[in-house]
Amino acid sequence: MKISAKTRYALRILLDIALFGKEKPRTIKDIAANQEISDKFISPLVVTLRRAGLLQSLRGVTGGLKLNKDPQFISLLDIIDAMDGEIYLLSCLRDPRSCPRKTHCITSLVWNDVNESLREKLRSITLQSILDQYFRGKWSDETYSI
């Protein structure tokens, strides 16, 4: 399993909005400049995040993007599922018919347990928990940015 660039950028977009979009909605242009991501790359990601219910866009002069939920209710799992689909470590966990051994596979339960543990861990990491770590000083401003 590999986290895609789409998911990594989507997380940065959402964190940018959570951090800098409290007073007024963020524009794609502002996010692109702040995150050093091309406007053209951000736009389709924003559409996907909007369709997933994680973002809302506001029209007009004072429009832009804002989170559709409080940061404590947006998990890393939500973002991954929106951008890449549900995580499955093995194809047989997604579709049992993909493996002829599925009905008598001794390792199936182990892989399912690992997959569920991973999903639970990702579900426990929220935008708010990432921001909390950032504000507690786990990262220095000179070294890391979102």
XYZ file of N, CA and C in Angstrom:
438
model
N 0.837 -1.174 0.000
C 0.000 0.000 0.000
C 0.887 1.245 0.000
N 0.487 2.203 -0.800
C 1.236 3.439 -0.882
C 0.229 4.583 -0.885
N 0.494 5.609 -0.076
C -0.373 6.775 -0.041
C -0.072 7.611 -1.286
N -1.114 7.959 -2.032
C -0.922 8.684 -3.290
C -0.601 10.157 -3.058
N -0.053 10.780 -4.090
C 0.201 12.223 -4.047
C -1.112 12.976 -3.871
N -2.190 12.479 -4.495
C -3.497 13.133 -4.345
C -3.900 13.203 -2.872
N -3.714 12.118 -2.161
C -4.079 12.086 -0.741
C -3.164 12.995 0.077
N -1.880 12.965 -0.202
C -0.944 13.829 0.534
C -1.280 15.302 0.324
N -1.557 15.675 -0.912
C -1.916 17.062 -1.197
C -3.278 17.414 -0.607
N -4.222 16.495 -0.649
C -5.548 16.751 -0.066
C -5.428 17.035 1.426
N -4.580 16.290 2.115
C -4.363 16.532 3.542
C -3.792 17.935 3.751
N -2.824 18.313 2.940
C -2.239 19.659 3.061
C -3.273 20.740 2.792
N -4.121 20.527 1.807
C -5.175 21.500 1.486
C -6.116 21.662 2.670
N -6.568 20.548 3.223
C -7.506 20.598 4.345
C -6.870 21.220 5.586
N -5.610 20.896 5.846
C -4.916 21.506 6.986
C -4.732 23.008 6.780
N -4.440 23.405 5.567
C -4.301 24.824 5.263
C -5.614 25.560 5.556
N -6.710 24.988 5.124
C -8.013 25.614 5.355
C -8.346 25.622 6.844
N -8.047 24.527 7.529
C -8.319 24.466 8.975
C -7.496 25.496 9.736
N -6.271 25.707 9.297
C -5.360 26.600 9.999
C -5.579 28.073 9.643
N -5.776 28.349 8.367
C -5.827 29.745 7.919
C -7.217 30.206 7.479
N -8.190 29.317 7.474
C -9.506 29.671 6.964
C -10.565 29.892 8.023
N -10.142 30.188 9.233
C -11.128 30.380 10.308
C -11.885 31.694 10.162
N -11.192 32.747 9.751
C -11.804 34.079 9.638
C -12.632 34.221 8.368
N -12.076 33.729 7.267
C -12.780 33.822 5.994
C -12.376 32.633 5.131
N -13.212 32.275 4.171
C -12.879 31.133 3.301
C -11.562 31.346 2.567
N -10.897 30.248 2.273
C -9.609 30.282 1.557
C -9.857 30.116 0.059
N -9.126 30.862 -0.726
C -9.221 30.689 -2.172
C -8.210 29.639 -2.617
N -8.487 29.042 -3.757
C -7.546 28.069 -4.320
C -6.202 28.740 -4.559
N -6.243 29.960 -5.000
C -5.002 30.705 -5.270
C -4.175 30.861 -3.991
N -4.836 31.203 -2.857
C -4.129 31.352 -1.581
C -3.534 30.027 -1.120
N -4.314 28.974 -1.244
C -3.838 27.647 -0.831
C -2.660 27.226 -1.703
N -2.794 27.420 -3.008
C -1.728 27.035 -3.943
C -0.429 27.762 -3.616
N -0.528 29.049 -3.352
C 0.676 29.824 -3.026
C 1.275 29.365 -1.702
N 0.442 29.183 -0.708
C 0.915 28.809 0.624
C 1.508 27.396 0.647
N 0.910 26.502 -0.101
C 1.349 25.101 -0.099
C 2.317 24.774 -1.233
N 2.576 25.758 -2.087
C 3.464 25.555 -3.236
C 3.006 24.386 -4.107
N 1.709 24.426 -4.404
C 1.086 23.421 -5.268
C 0.415 24.192 -6.405
N 0.479 23.680 -7.597
C -0.144 24.323 -8.749
C -1.668 24.423 -8.586
N -2.235 25.567 -8.997
C -3.695 25.750 -8.995
C -4.374 24.627 -9.769
N -3.771 24.268 -10.895
C -4.360 23.246 -11.765
C -4.382 21.886 -11.092
N -3.432 21.613 -10.242
C -3.405 20.327 -9.526
C -4.416 20.342 -8.381
N -4.579 21.492 -7.728
C -5.489 21.599 -6.582
C -6.954 21.494 -7.004
N -7.310 22.123 -8.102
C -8.724 22.200 -8.496
C -9.448 20.855 -8.536
N -8.917 19.828 -9.213
C -9.635 18.555 -9.206
C -9.671 17.892 -7.818
N -8.651 18.144 -7.011
C -8.646 17.595 -5.657
C -9.764 18.221 -4.832
N -9.947 19.526 -5.009
C -11.010 20.242 -4.297
C -12.378 19.689 -4.693
N -12.560 19.406 -5.980
C -13.830 18.839 -6.449
C -14.094 17.504 -5.746
N -13.085 16.663 -5.674
C -13.226 15.357 -5.016
C -13.534 15.529 -3.520
N -12.832 16.445 -2.862
C -13.062 16.691 -1.433
C -14.468 17.249 -1.182
N -14.934 18.071 -2.113
C -16.289 18.611 -2.000
C -17.320 17.498 -2.150
N -17.138 16.658 -3.133
C -18.075 15.538 -3.366
C -18.096 14.573 -2.186
N -16.977 14.463 -1.498
C -16.888 13.573 -0.328
C -17.487 14.220 0.925
N -17.890 15.481 0.814
C -18.497 16.170 1.952
C -17.504 16.733 2.947
N -16.240 16.826 2.560
C -15.223 17.344 3.468
C -15.030 18.856 3.327
N -15.353 19.385 2.162
C -15.205 20.815 1.881
C -16.510 21.371 1.354
N -16.673 22.660 1.524
C -17.747 23.352 0.827
C -17.160 24.586 0.180
N -17.724 24.947 -0.955
C -17.250 26.149 -1.642
C -18.344 27.198 -1.568
N -17.897 28.423 -1.328
C -18.804 29.557 -1.226
C -18.535 30.481 -2.402
N -19.586 30.915 -3.056
C -19.453 31.784 -4.227
C -19.411 33.246 -3.820
N -19.010 34.060 -4.768
C -19.050 35.496 -4.559
C -17.693 36.087 -4.242
N -17.705 37.400 -4.038
C -16.483 38.151 -3.787
C -15.760 37.654 -2.536
N -16.519 37.325 -1.504
C -15.906 36.853 -0.258
C -15.920 35.325 -0.183
N -16.112 34.686 -1.335
C -16.208 33.230 -1.378
C -14.861 32.547 -1.281
N -14.916 31.252 -1.343
C -13.721 30.428 -1.263
C -14.080 29.071 -0.713
N -13.141 28.453 -0.062
C -13.316 27.100 0.466
C -13.286 27.114 1.983
N -14.146 26.297 2.569
C -14.095 26.095 4.010
C -14.417 24.650 4.306
N -14.001 24.207 5.479
C -14.273 22.836 5.874
C -15.771 22.655 6.050
N -16.254 21.496 5.670
C -17.671 21.192 5.815
C -17.977 20.626 7.198
N -16.927 20.231 7.915
C -17.048 19.669 9.266
C -15.964 20.286 10.131
N -16.154 20.211 11.411
C -15.136 20.627 12.354
C -13.902 19.730 12.167
N -12.683 20.279 12.313
C -11.464 19.478 12.112
C -11.392 18.214 12.967
N -12.067 18.198 14.097
C -12.025 16.987 14.932
C -12.861 15.853 14.337
N -13.670 16.165 13.336
C -14.523 15.146 12.714
C -14.084 14.773 11.303
N -12.897 15.210 10.914
C -12.335 14.811 9.614
C -11.089 13.991 9.892
N -11.153 12.715 9.559
C -10.031 11.821 9.847
C -9.167 11.601 8.609
N -7.977 11.127 8.869
C -7.081 10.754 7.783
C -7.724 9.654 6.938
N -8.467 8.768 7.568
C -9.167 7.715 6.830
C -10.201 8.317 5.878
N -10.931 9.349 6.336
C -11.903 10.021 5.463
C -11.219 10.548 4.204
N -10.054 11.135 4.392
C -9.329 11.747 3.277
C -8.823 10.673 2.317
N -8.239 9.620 2.856
C -7.736 8.529 2.009
C -8.882 7.879 1.252
N -9.979 7.590 1.954
C -11.130 6.975 1.291
C -11.667 7.860 0.170
N -11.696 9.175 0.405
C -12.200 10.108 -0.612
C -11.287 10.159 -1.835
N -10.000 10.170 -1.599
C -9.059 10.374 -2.699
C -8.675 9.076 -3.419
N -8.516 7.996 -2.676
C -8.002 6.750 -3.261
C -8.956 5.567 -3.149
N -10.060 5.744 -2.455
C -10.954 4.619 -2.206
C -10.553 3.911 -0.922
N -11.378 2.966 -0.524
C -11.109 2.257 0.726
C -9.786 1.505 0.668
N -9.116 1.493 1.817
C -7.830 0.812 1.922
C -8.050 -0.690 2.127
N -7.396 -1.450 1.288
C -7.352 -2.895 1.450
C -5.918 -3.322 1.184
N -5.313 -3.985 2.145
C -3.925 -4.420 1.970
C -3.806 -5.504 0.911
N -4.859 -6.300 0.760
C -4.859 -7.385 -0.222
C -6.166 -7.369 -1.000
N -6.110 -7.762 -2.242
C -7.316 -7.753 -3.074
C -8.383 -8.707 -2.546
N -7.983 -9.781 -1.878
C -8.971 -10.742 -1.371
C -9.791 -10.163 -0.216
N -9.287 -9.120 0.430
C -10.052 -8.478 1.496
C -11.156 -7.595 0.907
N -10.905 -7.054 -0.255
C -11.897 -6.224 -0.943
C -12.935 -7.106 -1.629
N -12.453 -8.125 -2.311
C -13.340 -9.007 -3.070
C -12.939 -10.458 -2.827
N -13.642 -11.132 -1.925
C -13.288 -12.526 -1.600
C -13.275 -13.449 -2.820
N -14.019 -13.092 -3.859
C -14.058 -13.934 -5.066
C -12.748 -13.864 -5.847
N -11.877 -12.908 -5.521
C -10.618 -12.768 -6.251
C -9.606 -13.857 -5.898
N -9.883 -14.607 -4.843
C -8.945 -15.654 -4.432
C -9.679 -16.984 -4.284
N -9.264 -17.983 -5.021
C -9.925 -19.293 -4.922
C -9.697 -19.977 -3.563
N -8.700 -19.532 -2.820
C -8.393 -20.138 -1.521
C -9.115 -19.452 -0.361
N -9.859 -18.407 -0.621
C -10.444 -17.566 0.428
C -11.228 -18.381 1.467
N -11.974 -19.383 1.059
C -12.808 -20.140 2.000
C -11.994 -20.991 2.965
N -10.773 -21.310 2.619
C -9.952 -22.138 3.514
C -8.548 -21.546 3.731
N -8.452 -20.234 3.651
C -7.153 -19.568 3.800
C -6.879 -19.277 5.276
N -5.826 -19.854 5.786
C -5.479 -19.695 7.200
C -4.977 -18.279 7.511
N -4.454 -17.574 6.513
C -3.911 -16.228 6.753
C -4.955 -15.116 6.582
N -6.091 -15.445 6.052
C -7.121 -14.440 5.766
C -7.513 -13.636 7.004
N -7.707 -14.302 8.117
C -8.100 -13.610 9.346
C -7.000 -12.670 9.840
N -5.766 -13.089 9.686
C -4.639 -12.249 10.108
C -4.596 -10.976 9.274
N -4.674 -11.130 7.942
C -4.611 -9.959 7.076
C -5.808 -9.035 7.278
N -6.962 -9.616 7.511
C -8.140 -8.802 7.787
C -7.956 -8.007 9.077
N -7.389 -8.643 10.097
C -7.145 -7.961 11.367
C -6.141 -6.812 11.198
N -5.082 -7.058 10.449
C -4.086 -6.013 10.187
C -4.739 -4.861 9.419
N -5.537 -5.196 8.415
C -6.215 -4.173 7.621
C -7.137 -3.320 8.498
N -7.908 -3.969 9.353
C -8.824 -3.234 10.236
C -8.061 -2.388 11.258
N -6.944 -2.891 11.754
C -6.117 -2.112 12.688
C -5.578 -0.855 12.015
N -5.148 -0.998 10.787
C -4.663 0.154 10.034
C -5.779 1.171 9.832
N -6.953 0.701 9.424
C -8.091 1.611 9.218
C -8.469 2.315 10.525
N -8.433 1.600 11.621
C -8.769 2.204 12.921
C -7.746 3.270 13.307
N -6.478 2.996 13.081
C -5.439 3.983 13.378
C -5.638 5.236 12.532
N -5.895 5.060 11.250
C -6.122 6.200 10.364
C -7.394 6.961 10.746
N -8.389 6.257 11.231
C -9.630 6.881 11.691
C -9.379 7.725 12.947
N -8.404 7.344 13.748
C -8.129 8.047 15.006
C -7.317 9.331 14.807
N -6.715 9.488 13.645
C -5.922 10.682 13.354
C -6.824 11.687 12.642
N -7.087 12.798 13.307
C -7.965 13.817 12.737
C -7.159 15.061 12.372
N -7.789 15.927 11.588
C -7.129 17.206 11.292
C -6.801 17.920 12.589
N -7.738 17.852 13.546
C -7.508 18.537 14.821
C -6.322 17.943 15.568
N -6.190 16.620 15.569
C -5.064 16.014 16.287
C -3.730 16.379 15.623
N -3.724 16.511 14.306
C -2.504 16.932 13.608
C -2.175 18.375 13.971
N -3.190 19.240 13.965
C -2.975 20.641 14.343
C -2.535 20.762 15.800
N -3.126 19.944 16.674
C -2.727 19.969 18.090
C -1.254 19.633 18.245
N -0.789 18.613 17.529
C 0.635 18.256 17.573
C 1.486 19.410 17.064
N 1.040 20.025 15.999
C 1.768 21.158 15.418
C 1.885 22.293 16.428
N 0.770 22.626 17.094
C 0.780 23.738 18.042
C 1.499 23.402 19.352
N 1.590 22.135 19.690
C 2.336 21.748 20.891
C 3.840 21.836 20.660
N 4.219 22.152 19.440
C 5.635 22.343 19.163
C 6.384 21.088 18.793
N 5.648 20.044 18.396
C 6.352 18.841 17.958
C 7.191 19.133 16.722
N 6.762 20.119 15.963
C 7.509 20.513 14.787
C 7.904 21.969 14.950
N 9.094 22.319 14.529
C 9.491 23.725 14.604
C 9.078 24.404 13.304
N 8.691 25.662 13.406
C 8.223 26.402 12.237
C 9.309 26.533 11.169
N 10.567 26.529 11.565
C 11.632 26.695 10.587
C 11.844 25.433 9.747
N 11.480 24.284 10.286
C 11.785 23.031 9.622
C 10.631 22.488 8.813
N 9.419 22.578 9.336
C 8.269 21.966 8.700
C 7.194 22.976 8.395
N 6.450 22.701 7.379
C 5.254 23.475 7.084
C 4.175 22.501 6.683
N 2.961 22.980 6.667
C 1.883 22.082 6.204
C 1.624 22.355 4.748
